[in-house]
Amino acid sequence: MNAADKKRLLREMLYARRFEERCYEAYVERKIGGFLHLYPGQEACAIGVMEAARPGRDYVITGYRDHVHAIKCGSDPKVVMAELFGKETGSSKGRGGSMHIFDVEHRFMGGYALVGGPFPLAAGIAKAIKMKGDDDISICFLGDAANNQGTFHESLNMAKVWDLPVLYVCENNMYGIGTRIERSTAVVDQYKRVCGYDIPAAQVDGQDIETVHAAAKTAVDHVRSGKGPYFLELMTYRYRGHSMSDSNAYRAKEEERQWSKRDPIIILRDRLVEAGELTAEEYKAMDTGILDEIEQEVIPFAESSPEPKVEELEKYVLAENDPWVHGRAQ
Amino acid sequence: MAELMYWEAIRRAHDEEMARDPLVICMGEDIGVAGGTYKATKGLFDKYGPERVIDTPISENGFTGLGIGASFLGVRPVIEIMSVNFAWLAMDQIFNTAAKVRYMSGGQLTAPIVVRSPGGTAHQLGAQHSARMEKVFMGIAGLRVVTPSTPKQAYGLLKSAIRCEDPVFINEHELMYNLKGEVPDQEFFHPLEGSEVVREGRDVTLFGYNISVHWALQAAEVLSKQHGIEAEVVDLYTLSPLDRAGIAASVSKTHRAIIVEEAEPAVGVGSEVMAIINEECFFELDAAPLRVSAVNVPIPYNRQLEKAALPAVKDVVDAVLSQVAK
């Protein structure tokens, strides 16, 4: 990875951070409703893995902490923000909300709100890819706590039995909502749980995007070459509570302080500065540029977009004018 | 016109659709090498191979979700759930994903899957193999529910369901796979919405679906021969969306309605049809509508108790006589 790529990744992570922080403010201002699960702290995971894949071409599916995954696949941040604002111009036309960002054109196959729900969907996407004979792959991002659902085991088993081109990425932030992993999970290292399915697995630092990228490259190459599924565990940390309704009182301040020293943006920034590839001024300008873009383009678009029409409440429940509903000649 | 058994009709629909479109696949427990518990996929494994006729692990939620994921990319999976009781395990994927994904993606994604499963009580299979779950499926926005009462419907409904863009649940019946009936030799597609008057009558309407259509028809014969009462029998082959116009038309003609259902009465087909009658044609009624339903118990193993838990033809006849007497 050259210096220009690293700077671009730094900007993408910083953009994700500022985007999510702005979501927080908009939530407090009551511009965003419902549940809101934010990504700060975990940026190197989605961005690092997708950097090793083909964003917009490989299929991606995830849970409800989904804004950054969609943006990395190619979604317009304005359209994502408009969805959070519940607007007709949003990615799901205001019908989905934060937990259900979809962008099928960029092959972001959705955010889903049932923990563990996407595991089999990702395997099914991989099955379809295999039937069509394409060299795309299916990538599923979920957290460590999802691995305690039955769908985790059912899906790994099927993915291996049928050698499906699916990469399961586990973003291990050590908490399932508010319960720490040791208190809910018999085997804390998630990659070890996968050996029961004879699927290759690795665990790496999820805070250093270069490490993530290198590990993801190995994983993606394995899956794309037709060798079947792969499981990649990224050790990470979310700075905020599980969602906006989470007081975050269950975590020790000392733990949070320790992890703040392992911030993915600061790690890469400092490395670039040390190598003489970035100056403090450049970084500041980058940050200002991002904040301006969000404030001058993203938020105004979401604010000024129209609400969905109440007359269209029942649109999208079923297909419109599907001829097969009425049958045909006998 | 050939006479086929219910299972043969389903098998024929699978075969024709798989021959036409390489993206049609079928999946489920024992459906491949073993040919299916009810033979609905017999011979297809040899014809289409393991990539398209997939013996799944016993992981209902997992393989249903896998089928849904594949359908996002245009694959048309026909998923057999061996017994509807096991569909409880797949409810998360059917309800939370298949039925909602079109809506929550603002129309970007759809899950055109077909889930086929035998419901109903067979003979002494006990509480966990005798569920009647149509009431559960029919209350979910975004999911179509149909239930064939004849081989012809079983064939034509599956054909249309495979082509339809929406997820469709087909409620079959354990006791009906060997039922014989005429199926047109030419390809046809049964409507996924509507109902059918299968016996004309003037005195009372008996609404049935799936196996209870046959009970209603038997009761109508008894009523005609022994009591001079001409019952109309309406086959509600579509449970979601229910045919409001068809229900209202028949009740407006006979002015009396009885719903015959194999399931327990609460929150079921009968209660829903009664609500529709109230909303659409209340003033057409000459008597309060009645339900002939199962007793609200887990289905017992003992043969005598099992029989007592389920509605019988005599119960339908008695209900009509009591209603006409009023």
XYZ file of C-alpha atoms in Angstrom:
656
model
C 0.000 0.000 0.000
C 1.525 3.335 -1.025
C 1.406 6.639 0.833
C -1.463 7.980 -1.278
C -3.577 4.904 -0.467
C -2.799 5.250 3.215
C -3.788 8.899 3.184
C -7.007 8.040 1.405
C -7.784 5.374 4.016
C -7.002 7.849 6.777
C -9.472 10.245 5.218
C -12.119 7.520 4.859
C -11.778 6.569 8.525
C -11.867 10.174 9.631
C -14.878 10.774 7.432
C -16.625 7.781 9.022
C -15.800 9.118 12.483
C -17.118 12.595 11.761
C -20.181 11.241 10.010
C -21.087 9.120 13.016
C -20.394 11.926 15.469
C -22.704 14.145 13.455
C -25.357 11.408 13.597
C -25.021 11.537 17.373
C -25.709 15.262 17.368
C -28.632 14.887 15.006
C -30.072 12.225 17.278
C -29.790 14.534 20.267
C -31.480 17.222 18.170
C -34.223 14.641 17.459
C -33.597 14.769 13.735
C -32.861 11.036 13.852
C -35.227 8.714 15.684
C -35.436 5.075 16.679
C -32.296 3.149 17.455
C -28.923 4.434 16.407
C -25.807 2.250 16.673
C -22.604 4.131 16.041
C -19.250 2.936 14.722
C -16.503 5.134 16.260
C -13.556 2.993 17.293
C -14.211 0.246 14.742
C -13.492 2.165 11.515
C -10.452 0.133 10.502
C -12.581 -3.023 10.347
C -15.096 -2.276 7.589
C -12.795 0.067 5.714
C -9.708 -2.166 5.972
C -11.479 -5.348 4.917
C -13.303 -3.764 2.002
C -10.083 -2.152 0.835
C -8.829 -5.699 0.234
C -12.001 -6.634 -1.647
C -13.891 -4.944 -4.475
C -16.229 -2.336 -2.977
C -19.344 -2.005 -5.093
C -18.810 -5.378 -6.747
C -18.412 -7.891 -3.963
C -21.604 -8.369 -1.992
C -21.670 -7.051 1.572
C -24.200 -7.679 4.302
C -24.150 -6.735 7.975
C -26.119 -6.033 11.133
C -27.552 -2.770 12.391
C -24.247 -0.880 12.859
C -24.219 -0.398 9.133
C -23.668 3.199 7.968
C -19.941 2.963 7.416
C -20.147 -0.378 5.624
C -22.645 1.105 3.168
C -20.511 4.185 2.565
C -17.386 2.093 1.955
C -19.344 0.046 -0.612
C -20.047 3.253 -2.480
C -23.213 4.665 -0.951
C -23.512 8.423 -1.086
C -23.241 9.705 2.517
C -25.982 12.224 1.730
C -28.368 9.401 0.893
C -27.407 7.496 4.042
C -27.960 10.583 6.180
C -31.299 11.223 4.453
C -32.340 7.699 5.409
C -31.463 8.412 9.033
C -33.601 11.542 8.782
C -36.426 9.341 7.450
C -36.617 11.073 4.105
C -37.891 9.889 0.710
C -34.425 10.515 -0.743
C -32.889 8.101 1.784
C -31.346 4.842 0.684
C -34.476 2.932 1.730
C -36.815 5.839 0.992
C -37.236 6.487 4.685
C -38.789 3.060 5.255
C -35.707 1.464 6.757
C -33.899 3.800 9.124
C -30.468 3.470 10.658
C -30.591 -0.298 11.045
C -31.798 -0.940 7.492
C -29.523 0.864 5.073
C -29.626 -0.839 1.654
C -27.809 0.022 -1.544
C -28.273 -2.813 -3.974
C -26.710 -0.881 -6.849
C -23.446 -0.893 -4.881
C -24.126 -4.432 -3.729
C -24.597 -3.419 -0.137
C -27.286 -5.986 0.611
C -28.445 -4.469 3.801
C -28.310 -3.875 7.444
C -30.447 -6.247 9.485
C -31.638 -5.829 13.030
C -31.934 -9.421 14.242
C -28.598 -10.407 15.726
C -27.154 -13.232 13.607
C -29.779 -12.881 10.884
C -27.324 -12.087 8.072
C -25.188 -15.238 8.529
C -27.393 -17.505 6.376
C -28.295 -14.669 4.005
C -24.592 -14.225 3.255
C -24.246 -17.951 2.595
C -27.248 -17.733 0.249
C -25.723 -14.813 -1.637
C -22.581 -16.937 -1.981
C -24.659 -19.862 -3.249
C -26.151 -17.612 -5.950
C -22.705 -16.302 -6.905
C -21.483 -19.869 -7.259
C -24.477 -20.872 -9.391
C -23.880 -17.924 -11.689
C -20.176 -18.729 -11.948
C -19.023 -15.187 -11.107
C -15.806 -14.450 -9.236
C -17.533 -12.095 -6.807
C -17.569 -12.996 -3.147
C -20.017 -12.540 -0.305
C -18.776 -10.710 2.801
C -20.672 -10.752 6.070
C -19.710 -8.381 8.897
C -21.119 -9.121 12.346
C -20.102 -8.711 15.963
C -18.788 -11.285 18.402
C -22.101 -11.627 20.219
C -23.877 -12.758 17.044
C -21.802 -15.921 17.216
C -23.960 -17.149 20.071
C -26.918 -17.437 17.730
C -27.761 -20.743 16.097
C -27.518 -19.156 12.660
C -23.742 -18.784 13.154
C -23.280 -22.521 13.473
C -25.913 -23.450 10.899
C -24.361 -21.107 8.344
C -20.726 -22.059 8.899
C -21.725 -25.683 8.520
C -23.580 -25.118 5.245
C -20.891 -22.792 3.893
C -18.303 -25.501 4.418
C -20.420 -28.441 3.239
C -21.165 -26.618 -0.013
C -17.829 -24.741 -0.291
C -19.468 -21.360 -0.656
C -17.498 -18.182 -1.498
C -18.286 -16.337 1.715
C -16.038 -14.391 4.069
C -17.323 -14.009 7.603
C -15.759 -11.033 9.366
C -16.204 -10.925 13.122
C -15.743 -7.458 14.585
C -14.998 -8.497 18.147
C -15.649 -5.448 20.317
C -16.008 -7.680 23.391
C -19.523 -6.634 24.282
C -22.896 -8.054 23.347
C -25.075 -5.033 23.997
C -23.943 -4.458 27.595
C -22.628 -7.881 28.542
C -18.907 -8.477 28.380
C -17.853 -11.453 26.311
C -16.419 -13.542 29.179
C -19.789 -13.460 30.883
C -21.723 -14.737 27.880
C -19.365 -16.785 25.794
C -17.520 -19.976 26.712
C -14.681 -19.466 24.227
C -13.590 -15.847 24.077
C -11.377 -16.158 20.983
C -13.977 -16.377 18.274
C -11.686 -17.770 15.586
C -11.230 -20.892 17.711
C -14.923 -21.663 17.536
C -14.705 -21.985 13.777
C -12.297 -24.929 13.762
C -15.282 -27.172 14.488
C -16.350 -26.528 10.908
C -12.941 -27.030 9.340
C -12.947 -23.465 8.016
C -9.669 -21.516 7.983
C -9.726 -18.656 10.464
C -7.468 -15.877 11.716
C -7.490 -13.293 14.494
C -5.757 -9.935 14.113
C -5.649 -6.452 15.596
C -8.671 -4.584 14.293
C -7.326 -1.137 15.221
C -4.416 -1.064 12.796
C -5.859 -0.754 9.324
C -2.697 -2.008 7.642
C -2.868 -5.200 9.684
C -6.552 -5.550 8.895
C -5.903 -4.993 5.216
C -3.137 -7.591 5.039
C -5.207 -10.217 6.854
C -8.243 -9.417 4.749
C -6.192 -9.773 1.572
C -5.324 -13.342 2.558
C -8.956 -14.022 3.441
C -10.396 -12.492 0.279
C -7.892 -14.289 -1.950
C -8.758 -17.589 -0.304
C -12.482 -17.125 -0.854
C -12.186 -15.731 -4.364
C -9.939 -18.550 -5.493
C -12.745 -21.028 -4.887
C -11.356 -22.593 -1.731
C -14.562 -22.036 0.228
C -15.408 -19.942 3.276
C -13.027 -18.063 5.571
C -13.443 -16.498 8.994
C -11.559 -13.353 10.031
C -11.723 -12.051 13.586
C -10.790 -8.414 14.203
C -10.141 -7.308 17.775
C -11.700 -3.900 18.178
C -13.601 -1.582 20.483
C -16.609 0.676 20.173
C -16.286 3.977 21.957
C -19.946 4.588 22.521
C -22.635 2.442 24.064
C -24.335 -0.269 22.089
C -26.914 2.235 20.864
C -27.989 5.725 21.795
C -30.268 4.322 24.468
C -27.336 2.619 26.185
C -25.885 4.494 29.162
C -22.598 2.643 28.730
C -22.324 2.348 32.520
C -21.093 -1.242 32.405
C -17.589 -0.488 31.170
C -14.639 0.546 33.310
C -13.294 4.002 32.516
C -9.797 2.567 32.622
C -10.682 0.073 29.892
C -12.060 2.853 27.741
C -8.946 4.924 28.360
C -6.673 2.060 27.324
C -8.572 1.528 24.091
C -8.610 5.207 23.262
C -4.844 4.915 22.961
C -5.414 2.339 20.239
C -7.535 4.571 18.073
C -7.377 3.418 14.439
C -7.271 6.952 13.081
C -4.527 8.122 15.442
C -2.465 4.975 14.809
C -2.413 5.574 11.072
C -2.089 9.348 11.353
C 0.921 9.152 13.651
C 2.541 6.524 11.480
C 2.170 8.734 8.410
C 3.465 11.790 10.262
C 6.427 9.830 11.579
C 7.261 8.606 8.090
C 7.135 12.165 6.823
C 4.175 11.433 4.585
C 1.730 13.709 6.355
C 2.019 16.967 8.262
C -0.076 18.102 11.177
C -1.390 20.915 8.982
C -2.442 18.524 6.250
C -4.306 16.414 8.767
C -6.047 19.449 10.170
C -7.039 20.547 6.684
C -8.336 17.064 5.944
C -10.481 17.140 9.058
C -11.807 20.622 8.327
C -12.642 19.619 4.782
C -14.614 16.633 6.044
C -16.497 18.643 8.642
C -17.354 21.252 6.024
C -18.560 18.642 3.570
C -20.814 17.049 6.166
C -22.163 20.391 7.344
C -22.537 22.023 3.954
C -23.639 19.094 1.807
C -24.715 16.034 3.782
C -26.851 17.624 6.476
C -28.560 20.204 4.220
C -29.483 17.450 1.756
C -31.035 15.362 4.518
C -32.739 18.372 6.102
C -34.224 19.731 2.906
C -35.345 16.425 1.397
C -39.065 15.648 1.348
C -40.764 13.227 3.719
C -42.270 10.076 2.203
C -45.919 10.543 1.252
C -48.461 9.052 3.619
C -50.448 7.993 0.547
C -47.547 5.688 -0.255
C -47.602 3.964 3.129
C -48.491 0.618 1.572
C -46.062 0.810 -1.322
C -43.278 -1.824 -1.251
C -45.199 -4.368 0.819
C -45.713 -6.589 -2.212
C -44.581 -6.412 -5.823
C -46.670 -4.064 -7.951
C -48.587 -5.492 -10.907
C -47.001 -8.917 -10.759
C -48.846 -10.810 -13.531
C -48.336 -14.206 -11.910
C -50.593 -13.229 -9.020
C -53.488 -13.614 -11.422
C -52.338 -16.902 -12.928
C -52.648 -17.727 -16.597
C -54.563 -19.888 -19.058
C -55.434 -23.467 -18.310
C -56.660 -34.462 -18.624
C -54.569 -36.765 -16.456
C -55.442 -37.871 -12.976
C -52.549 -37.151 -10.670
C -51.973 -37.500 -7.006
C -51.335 -34.309 -5.023
C -47.634 -35.184 -4.669
C -47.320 -35.958 -8.358
C -48.838 -32.605 -9.229
C -46.326 -30.811 -6.999
C -43.502 -32.834 -8.489
C -44.620 -31.958 -11.999
C -44.657 -28.233 -11.189
C -41.122 -28.443 -9.782
C -39.914 -30.367 -12.798
C -41.389 -28.020 -15.400
C -40.064 -24.904 -13.675
C -36.601 -26.368 -13.150
C -36.423 -27.444 -16.798
C -37.360 -23.932 -17.885
C -35.135 -21.854 -15.619
C -31.705 -22.918 -14.365
C -32.073 -20.512 -11.435
C -34.973 -22.496 -9.972
C -33.627 -24.748 -7.237
C -35.227 -26.802 -4.529
C -33.897 -27.430 -1.077
C -34.910 -29.126 2.121
C -34.376 -32.126 4.334
C -34.238 -35.443 2.447
C -35.603 -33.932 -0.752
C -32.681 -34.982 -2.957
C -31.267 -38.484 -2.845
C -34.241 -39.699 -0.816
C -36.751 -37.963 -3.117
C -38.634 -36.182 -0.353
C -40.683 -37.451 2.548
C -43.846 -36.936 0.490
C -42.159 -37.644 -2.868
C -42.746 -34.067 -4.020
C -39.226 -33.942 -5.503
C -38.870 -37.595 -6.512
C -36.377 -38.130 -9.325
C -35.312 -34.485 -9.524
C -31.928 -35.078 -7.891
C -30.933 -37.458 -10.691
C -32.265 -35.086 -13.306
C -30.895 -31.754 -12.048
C -28.001 -32.681 -9.768
C -26.914 -31.754 -6.252
C -26.314 -28.051 -6.974
C -30.008 -27.541 -7.731
C -31.703 -30.225 -5.681
C -30.145 -29.690 -2.320
C -30.318 -32.010 0.650
C -29.935 -29.613 3.546
C -28.732 -30.203 7.073
C -31.490 -30.160 9.686
C -31.155 -26.396 10.176
C -34.492 -24.877 9.248
C -33.693 -21.268 10.055
C -30.286 -21.601 8.436
C -31.324 -23.129 5.143
C -34.411 -20.935 4.831
C -32.173 -17.900 5.326
C -29.736 -19.293 2.784
C -32.555 -19.630 0.269
C -33.632 -16.047 0.943
C -30.073 -14.775 0.454
C -29.813 -16.636 -2.853
C -33.148 -15.180 -3.952
C -31.716 -11.652 -3.545
C -29.566 -12.401 -6.606
C -32.349 -13.861 -8.731
C -32.242 -17.506 -7.698
C -35.737 -18.970 -7.238
C -35.555 -21.398 -4.326
C -38.425 -23.712 -3.525
C -37.835 -24.586 0.096
C -39.533 -27.637 1.532
C -39.952 -27.626 5.276
C -40.646 -31.253 6.057
C -43.364 -30.521 8.577
C -44.931 -27.176 9.315
C -44.089 -27.662 12.972
C -40.431 -27.172 12.012
C -41.301 -23.901 10.320
C -41.422 -22.319 13.777
C -37.639 -22.621 13.700
C -37.474 -20.739 10.413
C -39.906 -18.001 11.445
C -37.119 -15.508 12.070
C -35.962 -15.651 8.467
C -39.437 -15.951 6.944
C -40.951 -13.075 8.921
C -38.027 -10.846 9.703
C -36.280 -11.113 6.362
C -38.391 -12.525 3.523
C -41.604 -10.711 4.373
C -40.004 -7.374 5.246
C -36.981 -6.918 3.020
C -38.834 -5.313 0.115
C -40.408 -2.779 2.437
C -37.431 -1.940 4.592
C -35.167 -1.569 1.551
C -37.610 0.825 -0.095
C -38.272 -1.655 -2.883
C -34.614 -2.380 -3.713
C -34.578 -6.023 -2.693
C -37.170 -8.734 -2.802
C -37.123 -12.333 -1.631
C -38.968 -14.370 -4.267
C -38.830 -17.632 -2.392
C -41.449 -20.339 -2.124
C -41.738 -22.188 1.168
C -43.801 -25.377 0.917
C -44.744 -27.283 3.987
C -47.338 -29.814 5.054
C -49.473 -28.640 7.908
C -52.409 -30.291 9.564
C -52.867 -33.264 11.786
C -52.198 -36.701 10.398
C -52.634 -39.866 12.430
C -51.388 -39.888 16.011
C -48.256 -37.854 15.395
C -48.630 -36.090 18.715
C -48.477 -32.482 19.794
C -45.214 -31.494 18.105
C -46.023 -32.932 14.684
C -49.634 -31.833 14.317
C -49.528 -28.052 14.157
C -51.815 -26.013 11.923
C -49.888 -22.827 11.409
C -51.689 -21.085 8.572
C -53.113 -18.603 11.066
C -49.603 -17.549 11.987
C -48.442 -17.010 8.408
C -51.545 -15.208 7.198
C -51.128 -12.323 9.626
C -47.831 -11.125 8.220
C -47.613 -8.220 5.780
C -45.347 -8.959 2.849
C -45.981 -12.698 2.695
C -48.467 -14.443 0.413
C -50.163 -17.544 1.777
C -51.954 -20.115 -0.366
C -53.231 -23.566 0.472
C -54.191 -26.119 -2.177
C -57.155 -28.413 -1.663
C -56.717 -30.409 -4.894
C -53.892 -31.714 -7.093
C -54.828 -29.145 -9.717
C -54.390 -26.314 -7.231
C -51.230 -27.881 -5.831
C -49.732 -27.833 -9.326
C -50.979 -24.454 -10.473
C -50.334 -22.578 -7.240
C -46.735 -23.799 -7.079
C -46.189 -22.794 -10.710
C -47.407 -19.251 -10.073
C -45.635 -19.019 -6.725
C -42.282 -19.819 -8.311
C -42.760 -17.071 -10.903
C -44.145 -14.479 -8.467
C -41.809 -11.764 -7.171
C -43.146 -12.038 -3.622
C -42.349 -14.669 -1.008
C -45.111 -17.276 -0.972
C -45.897 -19.799 1.734
C -47.764 -22.869 0.472
C -49.596 -24.711 3.198
C -49.997 -28.323 2.095
C -51.379 -31.197 4.152
C -49.842 -34.401 5.453
C -52.951 -36.416 4.678
C -53.494 -35.093 1.175
C -50.384 -36.133 -0.749
C -52.096 -39.263 -2.075
C -55.330 -37.470 -2.944
C -56.168 -37.977 -6.620
C -57.597 -35.381 -8.950
C -57.560 -34.154 -12.506
C -54.793 -31.840 -13.594
C -54.836 -30.333 -17.094
C -52.145 -31.751 -19.365
C -51.344 -28.263 -20.577
C -49.262 -25.962 -18.452
C -51.265 -23.500 -16.386
C -50.851 -21.032 -13.582
C -53.383 -20.819 -10.795
C -54.154 -17.354 -9.451
C -52.460 -16.628 -6.131
C -55.346 -14.404 -5.091
C -59.010 -15.316 -4.934
C -61.405 -18.038 -3.850
C -63.523 -20.543 -5.712
C -67.128 -21.636 -5.370
C -66.704 -25.407 -5.569
C -70.373 -26.210 -4.919
C -73.240 -23.896 -5.646
C -75.929 -23.527 -3.001
C -78.572 -21.094 -1.809
C -79.142 -21.717 1.894
C -75.804 -21.353 3.642
C -72.145 -20.819 2.735
C -69.527 -23.212 4.071
C -66.063 -21.691 3.864
C -63.205 -24.169 3.856
C -59.550 -24.300 2.861
C -57.192 -27.154 2.194
C -58.544 -30.344 3.853
C -61.588 -28.641 5.335
C -62.948 -27.983 1.823
C -63.444 -31.749 1.588
C -65.196 -31.881 4.952
C -67.467 -29.044 3.853
C -68.286 -30.839 0.603
C -69.144 -34.039 2.466
C -71.326 -32.098 4.885
C -73.068 -30.384 1.963
C -73.987 -33.778 0.501
C -75.463 -34.918 3.799
C -77.378 -31.665 4.188
C -78.768 -31.933 0.688
C -79.783 -35.576 0.872
C -81.041 -35.760 4.423
C -82.249 -32.244 5.175
C -83.003 -30.587 1.868
C -80.520 -27.813 2.622
C -78.370 -26.619 -0.269
C -75.017 -25.424 1.023
C -72.611 -23.417 -1.070
C -68.977 -24.391 -0.528
C -66.272 -21.768 -1.029
C -62.636 -22.841 -1.239
C -60.400 -20.178 0.286
C -57.228 -21.271 -1.477
C -55.717 -17.869 -0.731
C -55.335 -17.170 2.978
C -53.364 -13.978 2.507
C -54.748 -11.773 1.187
C -58.197 -13.249 1.881
C -60.711 -12.741 -0.937
C -62.972 -10.111 0.605
C -65.109 -9.753 -2.516
C -65.573 -13.511 -2.909
C -66.519 -13.933 0.741
C -69.028 -11.060 0.566
C -70.522 -12.287 -2.713
C -71.353 -15.733 -1.376
C -72.698 -14.497 1.954
C -74.822 -11.909 0.148
C -76.329 -14.793 -1.809
C -76.956 -17.339 0.988
C -77.211 -14.971 3.994
C -75.622 -17.560 6.281
C -71.956 -18.389 6.866
C -70.030 -21.138 8.586
C -66.271 -21.426 8.509
C -64.815 -24.904 8.694
C -61.219 -24.964 9.870
C -58.887 -27.654 11.089
C -57.101 -25.245 13.397
C -57.966 -23.982 16.848
C -60.493 -21.124 16.676
C -58.564 -18.253 18.250
C -57.070 -15.675 15.888
C -57.617 -17.913 12.903
C -59.087 -18.158 9.434
C -62.588 -18.341 10.893
C -62.249 -15.284 13.061
C -60.761 -13.360 10.137
C -63.513 -14.407 7.723
C -66.104 -13.390 10.321
C -64.465 -9.991 10.617
C -64.582 -9.573 6.846
C -68.267 -10.539 6.795
C -68.916 -7.927 9.492
C -67.059 -5.299 7.544
C -68.363 -6.131 4.068
C -71.890 -7.507 4.323
C -73.174 -7.565 7.900
C -76.718 -6.583 6.921
C -76.948 -9.475 4.482
C -76.858 -11.955 7.370
C -79.932 -13.853 8.481
C -78.109 -15.535 11.355
C -74.901 -15.110 13.288
C -71.947 -16.767 11.527
C -70.425 -19.823 13.202
C -67.066 -21.523 13.272
C -66.420 -25.244 13.255
C -62.876 -25.509 14.573
C -60.518 -27.740 16.510
C -60.591 -27.769 20.292
C -57.936 -25.494 21.773
C -55.554 -28.210 22.997
C -52.138 -29.483 21.929
C -53.039 -32.427 19.695
C -53.057 -35.590 21.834
C -51.524 -38.918 20.820
C -54.436 -41.173 21.828
C -56.548 -41.894 18.743
C -59.866 -41.222 20.430
C -58.676 -38.010 22.033
C -57.112 -36.876 18.769
C -60.390 -37.417 16.961
C -62.268 -35.509 19.632
C -59.896 -32.568 19.251
C -60.618 -32.147 15.535
C -63.756 -31.057 13.722
C -65.689 -33.750 11.839
C -68.246 -33.715 9.040
C -70.999 -34.301 11.594
C -69.970 -31.142 13.449
C -70.416 -29.148 10.238
C -73.862 -30.664 9.625
C -74.905 -29.957 13.211
C -73.667 -26.378 12.991
C -75.716 -25.761 9.844
C -78.830 -27.293 11.410
C -78.478 -25.176 14.533
C -77.944 -22.045 12.446
C -80.884 -22.723 10.135
C -83.119 -23.380 13.159
C -82.507 -19.862 14.427
